[in-house]
């Protein structure tokens, strides 16, 4: 895993990333809802990364990594292990550059996810559903191909890419008091920390996490990384633990981490679909669920809410029976 | 039914409507999709009235009627019969003006729509799910209250209000070759005809209809109105027949009417949710279903596609089992 630079990204890296990825991403719209403003007593500005290319903000970091490679490096392709949006996004980015993308996924991953990765041109190598197998198989693929390893969130190029999202949001909305985003491995939140601590240091930064995968919350309270082995939550994008680079940003710049129960997440997700007419993942509902649960924290404030992605299985919505 | 003015609206009425309703409606965004452009060979511009106030374009016509009333007329309130979105929209508009709104709805209408009508302050009287029952029950309510009857689509004030949608679309997108919208009673299509025949007479106007509720298609081919009493289709906003005012516009200005099967409508709906991450009603999927079915009609053209509404029961999605 030597390909991960061990230095932290700077705000100059965010600016460079934004210029680099602009041709390949959407400048996503910001939506507002009178209904949710009245319900929460806050003014909410929803940054809709569910409308992003490949369906999630992850394409920002993936494109920054892929299009920052030298031609020589790029020729060998990129590689990652992920069964979710990072795999899709890296496959999309590699496809746009015309280079290979190797993805190690558990053989037990849903066929729909494998099909989506292949749809963007990703080449899947299957592993057993265990950490040891994943690491062994990934090491073999990495060794064999010489591809550049792009970690889903701990990679500084990825964090700088995610930082472009809050940069856009600050250009689109004046006078924000706070920004809130979901936290899993911490890539998006680290991007927010990197950008906002440089251009708007008074804006509060909240991270929202499922109670049943609250390792970031517990890490934040304990002052060091606590990792769960296999948390279970409907917010399947938020199961992964913090790593050293994301922990740096979280521990230095996050105002607070708030949590919500599974039912609160599902209710907030369904309510958003009903009232805002947007399709988003369960993970994206966690911020709104925590705002509804802690209205006193947000009342009277102008709050940017990052809707991180929209890749959801329409045949398995969490409020469907059976 | 004497309250319906029997004259046809003019484009000046559209301009006046736009000014009158501007404080109460959204100027909805236009979205594009690389995926659908590649799939269809056309350039599609989706006018997202699913993001409109009260969740559908119908609020345009409803607001135009409600805010055009004299104070004396307004004091008795407004009344209508509707299978859904017009009821919501008229309730919303009446609520904004602070006057009563009486709604006759089929008892089979989705619970989500009934609850939403009540949420906006509308007072519901239920009827059987047929045109004849609806009209009989409505006559009683109308007689009892003296409220101003705002027909869901045949009312000239409503047609002028709906005409503001395509007026916005023409301001938002240059060089459109065609516009397509669903057709039920023909209010939206008539608004498109009224506006486009005045400001962009070379733009083709297509109407899209379910095969299983194809009365407008058959009327168009026959040259006179053919009405079904109770058609069955998943596109529940499109079951109502044309009336004399909408027939005038359809027969004079529509380029063609295209139809799609139930499965084609459901497939187009699900595909739009998956790829564009927007929640829309089955009715709104009919235009895209007909474009996918008749690519030769639209290939190489810049086409405005009106997404008419987003009020759908999330517990009864048409691809759900049971």
XYZ file of C-alpha atoms in Angstrom, chain A:
322
model
C 0.000 0.000 0.000
C 2.993 2.286 -0.552
C 1.168 4.229 -3.262
C -0.766 6.249 -0.708
C 1.096 9.458 -0.139
C 1.408 9.923 3.593
C 1.301 13.713 3.579
C -1.940 15.619 4.187
C -3.562 17.568 1.350
C -3.689 21.369 1.488
C -6.323 23.820 0.264
C -4.130 24.494 -2.782
C -4.673 20.841 -3.607
C -8.443 21.433 -3.473
C -8.182 24.342 -5.901
C -5.993 22.281 -8.238
C -8.388 19.340 -7.947
C -11.366 21.515 -8.833
C -9.728 22.700 -12.023
C -8.564 19.176 -12.895
C -11.928 17.449 -12.441
C -14.256 20.159 -13.741
C -14.678 18.584 -17.198
C -15.741 15.247 -15.698
C -18.130 16.196 -12.902
C -21.389 18.084 -12.468
C -21.563 21.317 -10.531
C -24.538 19.894 -8.633
C -27.548 22.062 -7.749
C -28.551 23.237 -4.280
C -32.228 22.632 -3.450
C -34.322 24.152 -0.684
C -37.584 23.023 0.892
C -40.092 25.259 2.651
C -41.473 22.127 4.274
C -38.180 21.127 5.874
C -37.363 24.703 6.873
C -40.661 24.914 8.752
C -40.194 21.467 10.246
C -36.688 22.170 11.557
C -36.701 25.906 12.259
C -33.460 26.120 10.288
C -32.761 27.213 6.705
C -31.509 24.103 4.939
C -29.567 24.090 1.665
C -29.322 20.612 0.175
C -26.211 20.081 -1.974
C -27.383 17.355 -4.327
C -24.452 15.034 -5.009
C -27.027 12.333 -5.734
C -27.228 14.089 -9.124
C -23.430 13.777 -9.491
C -21.780 11.702 -12.250
C -21.825 7.995 -11.307
C -24.414 8.937 -8.689
C -22.259 10.143 -5.796
C -19.684 12.705 -4.589
C -17.021 9.972 -4.705
C -16.410 10.771 -8.350
C -14.730 14.013 -7.271
C -11.916 12.266 -5.406
C -11.684 9.441 -7.938
C -11.319 11.857 -10.867
C -8.718 13.876 -9.004
C -6.627 10.761 -8.429
C -7.022 9.399 -11.966
C -6.445 12.646 -13.866
C -3.492 13.598 -11.656
C -1.509 10.510 -12.720
C 1.423 10.840 -15.116
C 0.888 9.105 -18.445
C 3.372 6.445 -17.408
C 1.562 5.729 -14.152
C -1.816 5.931 -15.815
C -0.907 3.291 -18.381
C -0.841 0.676 -15.620
C -4.295 1.674 -14.471
C -5.764 2.151 -11.026
C -6.956 -0.314 -8.425
C -9.075 -0.346 -5.297
C -11.113 -2.540 -3.004
C -14.677 -1.403 -2.525
C -18.140 -2.754 -3.126
C -19.806 0.634 -3.301
C -19.718 4.110 -4.772
C -15.922 4.439 -4.805
C -15.674 1.404 -7.082
C -18.258 2.921 -9.438
C -16.594 6.312 -9.382
C -13.075 5.041 -9.943
C -14.339 2.898 -12.832
C -16.077 5.958 -14.327
C -12.953 8.116 -13.943
C -10.638 5.468 -15.399
C -13.066 4.987 -18.272
C -12.996 8.699 -19.050
C -9.186 8.580 -19.144
C -9.188 5.308 -21.074
C -7.130 3.326 -18.574
C -7.839 0.057 -16.708
C -9.555 0.000 -13.330
C -9.134 -3.095 -11.148
C -11.668 -3.602 -8.387
C -11.429 -6.280 -5.702
C -14.917 -7.159 -4.441
C -16.220 -9.964 -2.215
C -17.772 -12.736 -4.313
C -20.844 -12.305 -2.090
C -21.407 -8.691 -3.187
C -24.806 -8.184 -4.866
C -24.861 -8.905 -8.592
C -26.389 -5.464 -9.172
C -23.281 -3.788 -7.747
C -20.941 -5.964 -9.769
C -22.963 -5.211 -12.896
C -22.818 -1.465 -12.215
C -19.008 -1.543 -11.830
C -18.681 -3.537 -15.045
C -21.101 -1.117 -16.723
C -18.567 1.657 -16.150
C -15.744 -0.575 -17.436
C -14.290 -1.750 -14.114
C -12.579 -5.173 -14.016
C -13.616 -7.156 -10.973
C -11.461 -9.685 -9.140
C -13.435 -11.539 -6.527
C -12.221 -12.340 -3.028
C -13.740 -14.178 -0.090
C -15.833 -12.007 2.248
C -13.086 -11.576 4.855
C -10.463 -8.921 5.518
C -7.590 -11.375 5.136
C -8.816 -12.624 1.766
C -9.499 -9.100 0.517
C -6.004 -7.969 1.463
C -4.349 -11.037 -0.027
C -6.279 -10.831 -3.293
C -5.747 -7.087 -3.553
C -1.993 -7.506 -2.959
C -1.865 -10.048 -5.790
C -3.777 -7.778 -8.198
C -1.680 -4.797 -7.205
C 1.560 -6.725 -7.671
C 0.513 -8.221 -10.978
C -0.781 -5.035 -12.600
C 1.354 -2.321 -11.031
C -1.840 -0.256 -10.911
C -1.983 2.838 -8.733
C -3.864 2.156 -5.498
C -6.613 4.708 -4.844
C -7.939 4.223 -1.304
C -11.655 5.082 -0.993
C -11.086 7.884 1.534
C -7.672 7.934 3.215
C -5.842 8.959 0.030
C -4.873 12.687 0.113
C -5.843 13.051 -3.562
C -9.278 11.717 -2.716
C -9.703 14.040 0.274
C -8.671 17.044 -1.844
C -11.195 15.994 -4.499
C -14.017 15.700 -1.964
C -13.068 19.188 -0.723
C -14.357 20.622 -3.998
C -17.929 19.860 -2.953
C -18.028 22.258 0.008
C -16.082 24.766 -2.083
C -18.929 24.787 -4.601
C -21.508 24.947 -1.829
C -19.868 28.076 -0.388
C -19.975 29.667 -3.843
C -23.638 28.753 -4.254
C -24.999 29.838 -0.844
C -24.134 32.994 1.073
C -23.759 33.206 4.808
C -23.867 29.570 5.840
C -23.548 29.014 9.599
C -22.967 25.280 9.435
C -22.403 22.338 7.108
C -23.423 18.764 7.873
C -22.510 15.565 6.036
C -22.594 11.839 6.762
C -19.438 10.221 8.119
C -18.190 6.739 7.292
C -14.479 6.601 6.565
C -14.456 10.384 6.709
C -13.486 11.338 3.155
C -16.301 13.845 2.578
C -16.083 15.302 6.082
C -12.292 15.645 5.735
C -12.814 17.491 2.455
C -15.257 19.832 4.193
C -12.765 20.396 7.034
C -9.947 21.094 4.607
C -11.932 23.605 2.576
C -13.935 25.327 5.287
C -11.047 25.702 7.741
C -9.281 27.623 4.979
C -12.017 29.737 3.404
C -14.733 29.933 6.083
C -13.249 29.009 9.451
C -16.303 30.185 11.397
C -18.658 27.741 9.687
C -19.481 24.852 12.031
C -18.899 21.345 10.686
C -21.179 18.548 11.854
C -20.782 14.870 10.994
C -23.796 12.549 11.097
C -23.501 8.834 11.794
C -25.802 5.839 12.362
C -26.028 4.818 16.039
C -25.357 1.259 14.914
C -22.083 2.243 13.203
C -20.972 4.992 15.592
C -17.239 4.325 15.538
C -16.463 7.900 14.437
C -18.634 9.256 17.260
C -16.833 7.084 19.788
C -13.451 7.946 18.284
C -14.283 11.664 18.511
C -15.241 11.353 22.183
C -12.263 9.111 23.041
C -9.658 11.166 21.179
C -8.311 8.272 19.155
C -9.519 5.991 16.336
C -11.901 3.230 17.413
C -12.771 0.803 14.603
C -15.684 -1.616 14.515
C -15.171 -4.858 12.703
C -18.518 -5.269 10.950
C -21.236 -2.812 11.968
C -24.766 -3.444 10.738
C -26.790 -0.461 9.434
C -29.179 0.415 6.632
C -26.741 3.249 5.822
C -24.405 0.866 4.028
C -22.039 3.581 2.819
C -21.075 4.427 6.404
C -19.756 1.146 7.772
C -16.031 1.734 7.267
C -13.680 3.083 9.984
C -11.661 6.302 10.064
C -8.010 6.128 8.984
C -5.061 8.308 9.963
C -5.576 11.074 7.365
C -9.319 11.439 7.854
C -8.876 11.201 11.632
C -6.520 14.177 11.434
C -9.237 16.377 9.912
C -12.064 15.032 12.047
C -10.155 15.469 15.300
C -8.970 18.994 14.437
C -11.960 20.614 12.713
C -15.267 18.852 13.354
C -17.631 20.737 15.690
C -19.565 17.673 16.766
C -20.709 14.229 15.631
C -24.429 13.453 15.945
C -26.086 10.046 15.629
C -29.484 8.675 14.614
C -31.241 5.319 14.960
C -32.069 3.033 12.052
C -35.762 3.989 12.168
C -34.939 7.709 12.324
C -32.711 7.298 9.260
C -35.369 5.408 7.293
C -38.074 7.925 8.263
C -35.896 10.870 7.194
C -35.059 9.118 3.919
C -38.695 8.444 3.057
C -39.765 11.942 4.067
C -37.109 13.456 1.803
C -38.249 11.341 -1.151
C -41.854 12.345 -0.461
C -41.325 16.056 -0.009
C -38.271 16.875 -2.133
C -38.876 14.316 -4.900
C -35.264 13.193 -4.960
C -33.844 9.675 -4.876
C -31.069 9.343 -2.331
C -29.297 6.604 -0.414
C -30.042 5.748 3.214
C -26.596 7.136 4.148
C -27.667 10.584 2.884
C -30.638 10.667 5.219
C -28.497 10.514 8.355
C -27.751 14.285 8.445
C -31.442 15.224 8.182
C -32.326 12.567 10.769
C -29.869 14.135 13.222
C -31.168 17.650 12.493
C -34.736 16.510 13.202
C -33.483 14.854 16.405
C -31.456 17.873 17.597
C -33.399 20.924 16.380
C -31.907 23.139 19.097
C -28.449 22.748 17.545
C -29.591 24.096 14.170
C -32.555 26.397 14.859
C -32.188 29.794 13.208
C -29.048 28.748 11.334
C -28.335 28.534 7.621
C -27.184 24.949 7.184
C -25.640 23.250 4.168
C -26.711 19.581 4.045
C -24.669 17.380 1.746
C -26.776 14.722 0.005
C -23.927 12.383 -0.781
C -25.350 9.909 -3.296
C -28.323 8.373 -5.029
C -27.287 4.801 -5.844
C -30.006 2.774 -4.195
C -31.581 -0.569 -5.080
C -35.148 0.403 -6.009
C -36.232 -3.202 -5.455
C -35.028 -3.204 -1.846
C -36.107 0.099 -0.337
C -35.866 -0.012 3.449
C -39.575 0.663 3.952
C -40.586 -2.223 1.666
C -42.010 -5.326 3.339
C -40.040 -8.578 3.162
